[in-house]
Coordinates of C-alpha atoms in Angstrom, one line a residue:
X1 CA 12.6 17.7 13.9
X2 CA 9.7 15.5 14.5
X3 CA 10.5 12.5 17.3
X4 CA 7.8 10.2 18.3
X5 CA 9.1 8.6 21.7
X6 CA 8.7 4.7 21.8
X7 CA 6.9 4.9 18.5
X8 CA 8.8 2.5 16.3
X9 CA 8.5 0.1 19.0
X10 CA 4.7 0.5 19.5
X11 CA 4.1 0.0 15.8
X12 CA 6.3 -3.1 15.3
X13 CA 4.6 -4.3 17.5
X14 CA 1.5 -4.2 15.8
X15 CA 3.4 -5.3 12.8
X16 CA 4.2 -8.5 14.6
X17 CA 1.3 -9.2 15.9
X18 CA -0.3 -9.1 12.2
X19 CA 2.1 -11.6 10.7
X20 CA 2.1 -13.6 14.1
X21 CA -1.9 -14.1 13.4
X22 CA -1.9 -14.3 9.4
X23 CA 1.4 -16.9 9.7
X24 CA -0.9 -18.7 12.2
X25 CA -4.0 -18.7 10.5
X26 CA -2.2 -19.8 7.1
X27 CA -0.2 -22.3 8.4
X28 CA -2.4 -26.0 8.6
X29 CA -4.5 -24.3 5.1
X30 CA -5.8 -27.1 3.4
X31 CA -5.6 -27.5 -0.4
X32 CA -5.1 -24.8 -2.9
X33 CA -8.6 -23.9 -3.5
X34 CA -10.1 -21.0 -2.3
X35 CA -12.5 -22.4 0.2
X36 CA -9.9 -24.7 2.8
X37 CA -10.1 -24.4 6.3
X38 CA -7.4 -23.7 8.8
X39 CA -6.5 -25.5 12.2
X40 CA -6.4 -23.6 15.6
X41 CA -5.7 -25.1 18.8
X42 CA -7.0 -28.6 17.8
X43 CA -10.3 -26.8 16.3
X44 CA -11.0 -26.6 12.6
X45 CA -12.7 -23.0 11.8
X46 CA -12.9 -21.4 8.1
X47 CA -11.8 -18.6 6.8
X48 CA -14.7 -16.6 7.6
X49 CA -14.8 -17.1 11.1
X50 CA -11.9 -14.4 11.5
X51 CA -12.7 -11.2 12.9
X52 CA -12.1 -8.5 9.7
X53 CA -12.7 -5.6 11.8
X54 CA -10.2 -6.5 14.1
X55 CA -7.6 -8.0 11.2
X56 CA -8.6 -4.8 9.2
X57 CA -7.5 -2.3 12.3
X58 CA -4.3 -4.2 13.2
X59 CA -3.3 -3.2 9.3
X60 CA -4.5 0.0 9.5
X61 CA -2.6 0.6 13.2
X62 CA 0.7 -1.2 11.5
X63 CA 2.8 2.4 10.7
X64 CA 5.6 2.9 9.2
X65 CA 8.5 5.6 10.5
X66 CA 9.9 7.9 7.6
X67 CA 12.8 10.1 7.6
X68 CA 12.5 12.7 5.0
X69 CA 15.4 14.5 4.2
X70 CA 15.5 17.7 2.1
X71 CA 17.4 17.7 -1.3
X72 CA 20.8 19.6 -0.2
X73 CA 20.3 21.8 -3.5
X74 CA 16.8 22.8 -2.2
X75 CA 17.9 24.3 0.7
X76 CA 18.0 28.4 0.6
X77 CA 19.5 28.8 3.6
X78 CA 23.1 28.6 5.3
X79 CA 22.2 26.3 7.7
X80 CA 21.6 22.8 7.7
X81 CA 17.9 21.8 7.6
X82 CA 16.6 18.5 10.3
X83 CA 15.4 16.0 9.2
X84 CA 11.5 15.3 10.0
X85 CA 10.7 12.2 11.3
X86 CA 6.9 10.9 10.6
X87 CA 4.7 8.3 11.3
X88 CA 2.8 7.2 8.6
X89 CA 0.2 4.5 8.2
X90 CA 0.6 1.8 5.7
X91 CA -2.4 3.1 4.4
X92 CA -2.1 6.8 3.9
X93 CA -0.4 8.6 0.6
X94 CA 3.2 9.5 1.8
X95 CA 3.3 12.3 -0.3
X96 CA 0.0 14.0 1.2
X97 CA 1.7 13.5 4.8
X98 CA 4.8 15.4 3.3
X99 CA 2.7 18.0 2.0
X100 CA 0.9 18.5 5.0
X101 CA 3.1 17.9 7.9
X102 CA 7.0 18.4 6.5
X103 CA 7.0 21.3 4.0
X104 CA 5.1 24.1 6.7
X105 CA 8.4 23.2 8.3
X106 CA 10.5 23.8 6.1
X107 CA 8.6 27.1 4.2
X108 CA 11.3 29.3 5.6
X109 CA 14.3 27.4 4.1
X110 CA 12.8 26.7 0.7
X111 CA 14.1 29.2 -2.4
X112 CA 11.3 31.4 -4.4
X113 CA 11.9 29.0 -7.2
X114 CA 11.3 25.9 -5.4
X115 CA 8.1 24.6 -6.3
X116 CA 4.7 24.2 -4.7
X117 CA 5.0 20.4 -5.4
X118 CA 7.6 18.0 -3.9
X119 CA 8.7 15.0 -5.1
X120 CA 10.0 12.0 -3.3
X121 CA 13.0 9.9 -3.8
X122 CA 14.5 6.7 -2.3
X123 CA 17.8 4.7 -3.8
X124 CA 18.2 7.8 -6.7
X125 CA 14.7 6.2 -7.8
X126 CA 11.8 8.7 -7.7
X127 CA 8.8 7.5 -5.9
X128 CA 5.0 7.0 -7.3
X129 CA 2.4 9.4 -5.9
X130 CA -0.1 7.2 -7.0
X131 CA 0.3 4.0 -4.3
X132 CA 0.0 3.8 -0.8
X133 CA 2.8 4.5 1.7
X134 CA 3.2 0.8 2.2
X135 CA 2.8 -0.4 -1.2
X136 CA 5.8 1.7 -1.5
X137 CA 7.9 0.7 1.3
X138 CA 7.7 -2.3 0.4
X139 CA 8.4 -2.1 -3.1
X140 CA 11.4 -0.3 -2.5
X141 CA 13.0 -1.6 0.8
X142 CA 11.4 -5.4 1.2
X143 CA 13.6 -8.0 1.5
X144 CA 17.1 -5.3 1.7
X145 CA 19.3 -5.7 4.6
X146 CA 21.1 -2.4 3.8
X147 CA 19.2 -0.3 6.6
X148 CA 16.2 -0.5 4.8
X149 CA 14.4 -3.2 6.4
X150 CA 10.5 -3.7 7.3
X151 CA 11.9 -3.1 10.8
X152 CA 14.1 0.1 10.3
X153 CA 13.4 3.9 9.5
X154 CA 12.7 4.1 6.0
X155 CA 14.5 7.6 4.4
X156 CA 13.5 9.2 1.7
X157 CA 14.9 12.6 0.2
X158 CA 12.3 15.4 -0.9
X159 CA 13.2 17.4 -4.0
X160 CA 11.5 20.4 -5.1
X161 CA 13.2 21.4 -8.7
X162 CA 13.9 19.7 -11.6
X163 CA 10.6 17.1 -11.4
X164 CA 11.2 14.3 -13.0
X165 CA 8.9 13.9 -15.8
X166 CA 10.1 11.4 -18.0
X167 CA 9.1 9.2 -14.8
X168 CA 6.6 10.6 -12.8
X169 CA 3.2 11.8 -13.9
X170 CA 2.4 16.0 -13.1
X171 CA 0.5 16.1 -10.2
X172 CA -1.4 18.5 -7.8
X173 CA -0.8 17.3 -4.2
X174 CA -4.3 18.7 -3.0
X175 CA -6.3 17.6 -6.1
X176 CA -4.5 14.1 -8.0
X177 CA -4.1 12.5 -5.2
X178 CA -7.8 12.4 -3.8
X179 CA -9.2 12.5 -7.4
X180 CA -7.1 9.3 -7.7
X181 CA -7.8 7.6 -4.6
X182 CA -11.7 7.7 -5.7
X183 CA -11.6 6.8 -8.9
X184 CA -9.7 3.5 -7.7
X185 CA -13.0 3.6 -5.2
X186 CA -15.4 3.7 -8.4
X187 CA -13.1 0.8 -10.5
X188 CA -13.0 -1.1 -7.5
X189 CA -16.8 -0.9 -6.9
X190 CA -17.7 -1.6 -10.7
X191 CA -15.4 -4.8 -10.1
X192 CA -17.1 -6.4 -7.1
X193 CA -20.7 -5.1 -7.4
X194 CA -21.0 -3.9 -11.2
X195 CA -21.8 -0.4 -10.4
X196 CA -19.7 2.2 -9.0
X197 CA -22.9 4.0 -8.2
X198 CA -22.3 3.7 -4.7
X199 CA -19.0 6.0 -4.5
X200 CA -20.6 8.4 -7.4
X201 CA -23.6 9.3 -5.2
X202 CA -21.7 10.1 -1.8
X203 CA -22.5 13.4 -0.8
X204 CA -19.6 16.0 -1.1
X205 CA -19.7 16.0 3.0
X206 CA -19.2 12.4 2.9
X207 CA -16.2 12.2 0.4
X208 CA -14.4 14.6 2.4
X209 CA -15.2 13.2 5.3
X210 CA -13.7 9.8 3.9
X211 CA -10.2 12.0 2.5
X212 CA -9.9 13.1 5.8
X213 CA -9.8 9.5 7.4
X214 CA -8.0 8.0 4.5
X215 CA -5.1 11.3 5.0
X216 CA -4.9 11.0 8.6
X217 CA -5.2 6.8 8.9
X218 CA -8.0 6.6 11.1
X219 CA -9.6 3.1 10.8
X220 CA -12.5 4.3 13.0
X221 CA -13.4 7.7 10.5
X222 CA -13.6 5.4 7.5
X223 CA -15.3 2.7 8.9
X224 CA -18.1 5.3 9.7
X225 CA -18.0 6.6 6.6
X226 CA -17.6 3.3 4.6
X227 CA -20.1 1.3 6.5
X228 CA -23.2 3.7 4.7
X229 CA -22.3 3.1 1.1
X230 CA -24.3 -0.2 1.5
X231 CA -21.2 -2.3 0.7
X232 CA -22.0 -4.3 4.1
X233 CA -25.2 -6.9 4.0
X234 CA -28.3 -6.9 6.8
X235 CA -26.0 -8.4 9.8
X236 CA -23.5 -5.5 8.7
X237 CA -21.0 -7.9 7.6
X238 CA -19.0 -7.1 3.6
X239 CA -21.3 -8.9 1.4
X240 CA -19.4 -12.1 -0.2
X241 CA -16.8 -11.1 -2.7
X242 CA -17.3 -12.7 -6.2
X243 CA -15.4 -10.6 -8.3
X244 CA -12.1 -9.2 -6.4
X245 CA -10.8 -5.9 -7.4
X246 CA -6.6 -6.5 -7.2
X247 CA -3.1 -4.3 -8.0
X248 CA -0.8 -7.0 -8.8
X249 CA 2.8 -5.6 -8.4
X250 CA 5.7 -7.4 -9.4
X251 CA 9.4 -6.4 -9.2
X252 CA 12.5 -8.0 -10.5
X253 CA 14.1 -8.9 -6.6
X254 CA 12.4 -8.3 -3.4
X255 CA 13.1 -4.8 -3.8
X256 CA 14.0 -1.9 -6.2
X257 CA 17.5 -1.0 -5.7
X258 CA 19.6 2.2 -6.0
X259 CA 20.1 3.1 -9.5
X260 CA 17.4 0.7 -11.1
X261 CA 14.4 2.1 -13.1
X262 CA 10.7 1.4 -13.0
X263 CA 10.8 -1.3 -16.3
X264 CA 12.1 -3.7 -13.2
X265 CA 8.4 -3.4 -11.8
X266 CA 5.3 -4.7 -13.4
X267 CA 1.6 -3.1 -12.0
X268 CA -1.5 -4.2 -13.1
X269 CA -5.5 -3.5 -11.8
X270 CA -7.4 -6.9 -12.7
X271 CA -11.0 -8.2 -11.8
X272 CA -10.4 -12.1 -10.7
X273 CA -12.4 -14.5 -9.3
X274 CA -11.7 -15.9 -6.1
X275 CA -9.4 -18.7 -5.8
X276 CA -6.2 -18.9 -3.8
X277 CA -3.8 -16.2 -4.4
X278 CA -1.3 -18.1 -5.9
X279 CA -3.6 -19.6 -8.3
X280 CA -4.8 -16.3 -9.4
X281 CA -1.4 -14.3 -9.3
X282 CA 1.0 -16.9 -10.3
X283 CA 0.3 -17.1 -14.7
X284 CA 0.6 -13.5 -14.5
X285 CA 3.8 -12.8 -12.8
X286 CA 5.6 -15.5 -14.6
X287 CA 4.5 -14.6 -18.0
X288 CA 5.7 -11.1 -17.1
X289 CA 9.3 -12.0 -16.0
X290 CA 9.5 -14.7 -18.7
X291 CA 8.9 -12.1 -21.1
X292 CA 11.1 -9.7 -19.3
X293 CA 14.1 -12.7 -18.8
X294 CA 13.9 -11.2 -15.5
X295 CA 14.9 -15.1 -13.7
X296 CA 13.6 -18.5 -14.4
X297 CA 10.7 -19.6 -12.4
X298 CA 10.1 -23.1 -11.4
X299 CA 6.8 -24.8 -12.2
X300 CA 4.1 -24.5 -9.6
X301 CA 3.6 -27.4 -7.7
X302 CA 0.1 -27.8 -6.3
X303 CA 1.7 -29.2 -2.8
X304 CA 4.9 -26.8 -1.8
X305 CA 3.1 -23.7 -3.9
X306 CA 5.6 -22.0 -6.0
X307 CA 9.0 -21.9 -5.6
X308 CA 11.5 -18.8 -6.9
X309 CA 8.5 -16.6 -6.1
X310 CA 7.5 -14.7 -3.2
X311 CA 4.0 -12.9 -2.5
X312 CA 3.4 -10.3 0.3
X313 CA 0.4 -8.7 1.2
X314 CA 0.5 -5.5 3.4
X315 CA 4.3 -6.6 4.0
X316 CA 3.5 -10.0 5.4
X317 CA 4.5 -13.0 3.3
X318 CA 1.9 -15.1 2.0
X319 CA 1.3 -19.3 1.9
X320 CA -0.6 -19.0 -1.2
X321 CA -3.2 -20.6 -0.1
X322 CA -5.4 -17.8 1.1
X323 CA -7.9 -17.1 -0.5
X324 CA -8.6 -13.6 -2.3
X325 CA -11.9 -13.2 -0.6
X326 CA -10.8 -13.2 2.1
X327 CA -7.5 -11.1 1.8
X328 CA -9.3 -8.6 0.3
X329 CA -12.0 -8.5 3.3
X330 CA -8.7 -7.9 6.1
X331 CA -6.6 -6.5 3.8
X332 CA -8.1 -4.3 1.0
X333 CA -6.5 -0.8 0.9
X334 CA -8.8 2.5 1.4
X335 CA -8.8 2.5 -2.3
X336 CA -11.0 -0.5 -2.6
X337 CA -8.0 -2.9 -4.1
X338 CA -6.0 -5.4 -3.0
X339 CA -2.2 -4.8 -3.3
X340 CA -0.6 -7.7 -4.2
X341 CA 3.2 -7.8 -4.3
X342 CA 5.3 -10.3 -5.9
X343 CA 9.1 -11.0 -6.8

């Protein structure tokens, strides 16, 4: 069993101190447009006054603590298997941590048949490979008070037989999951700079030294790396954001529960132009439950924001009235989009 000492405390911490600064920062917004200032202390700064190194580490520093549990039928051996306990950044693939750090303990325990690839399950609902370990934390435990909170180990059960897949896509742990992660970099790039030469011409040492940031969650590594792909103008701050690349995900409730099915959730890649993020989110998410029947929304009123719908980013709840340039600046995932979560 893995047990990190004071480290769900540590990291909620950080967790806190994110949405303390975002709530803060979101709070006095002015107007819905994309542009509006924000009050502080009496003094009225814009949005890009805020320091997206420092809002882009706290994110990246914001864990989450998983229990993985091993499928009782996957177990070869008399005894009972631990369970492993893992800190995981809300940035890094959940799947690659199991891979890497879970299953060389449990090699000894595992059957001949079991197979090379695991698959992850929360609530009887398998898991996506494809999104980041907070993108799916959130999708299946926000908003649940049944011990599944933002502020409670998440578990999650790891199967390997019988894949399901009538739900999830065949995958390679080692290769589909990087392969993935940089052909998100190259739509993302084609979106906000109308090339994706940038992430096509990295040098093989420079992808993998990217991966390697991206699978072990260290801000610092991909900074390094990321700062050379010329993404960053003269005074090495992200040249402005036009076009912003997004994931729009929206879910029927704040959160999958047990025994629902993936037609409850909704994901989309888009190109939009900045505006507030419930401007640009809001026609698409109720066109989508509309069609679904999913609940009634209310119409949006330009003064309260929207009402019957919710919108996290990286698990903090949103105003509305922030502005997608910036989000994306402080919040972007490795991939290059912006995970946008709505129910």
């Amino acid at each position: 069993m893995i047990e990190d000492t004071g480290v769900q405390e540590k990291e909620e911490t950080a967790a806190e101190s994110l949405s303390t600064r975002r709530s803060s920062s979101c709070s006095s917004s002015s107007g819905s447009g994309g542009g509006g200032d924000v009050e502080l202390g009496g003094e009225v700064v814009g949005w890009s006054s805020y320091d997206d190194d420092a809002e882009q580490r706290l994110l990246w520093e914001t864990k989450i603590v998983v229990r993985i549990c091993l499928f009782e039928g996957d177990n070869g051996s008399i005894d009972q298997v631990p369970d492993v306990y893992v800190s995981v950044s809300r940035h890094e693939y959940l799947y690659q941590t199991v891979f890497e750090k879970v299953i060389p303990l449990w090699r000894h325990v595992l059957p001949s048949s079991a197979s090379r690839t695991p698959w992850l399950e929360c609530g009887m609902l398998p898991l996506k490979w494809d999104l980041p370990c907070g993108v799916l934390h959130d999708l299946h435990c926000g908003g649940n008070d049944d011990g599944c909170s933002s502020n409670s180990i998440w578990t999650v059960v790891a199967h390997f037989s019988n894949f399901p897949s009538t739900i999830l896509t065949p995958f390679d742990v080692k290769e589909s999951l990087r392969n993935h992660v940089f052909h998100s970099m190259k739509e993302a790039s084609h979106v906000r700079m109308g090339s994706a030469s940038r992430i096509m011409n990295m040098s093989h040492a420079a992808q993998d030294a990217l991966w390697h940031a991206i699978r072990q969650g260290s801000y610092d590594e991909y900074v390094k790396v990321y700062s050379t792909l010329g993404f960053e103008s003269h005074d090495g701050i992200l040249a402005a954001v036009e076009r912003v690349p997004v994931r729009i995900i929206v879910c029927r409730g704040a959160a999958l529960k047990m025994n629902t099915s993936y037609e409850d959730v909704y994901i989309s890649s888009r190109s939009m132009n900045d505006g507030s993020v419930k401007d640009c989110v809001y026609d698409i998410a109720r066109a989508w439950m509309m069609m679904k029947k999913h609940k009634t929304i209310a119409v949006k009123n330009e003064e309260s924001g929207m009402t019957g719908v919710q919108i996290q980013v990286g698990g903090i709840d949103m105003h509305g009235t922030e502005p997608l340039s910036y989000l994306w600046r402080t919040m972007h995932a490795p991939d290059g989009f912006l995970y946008i979560y709505v129910y």
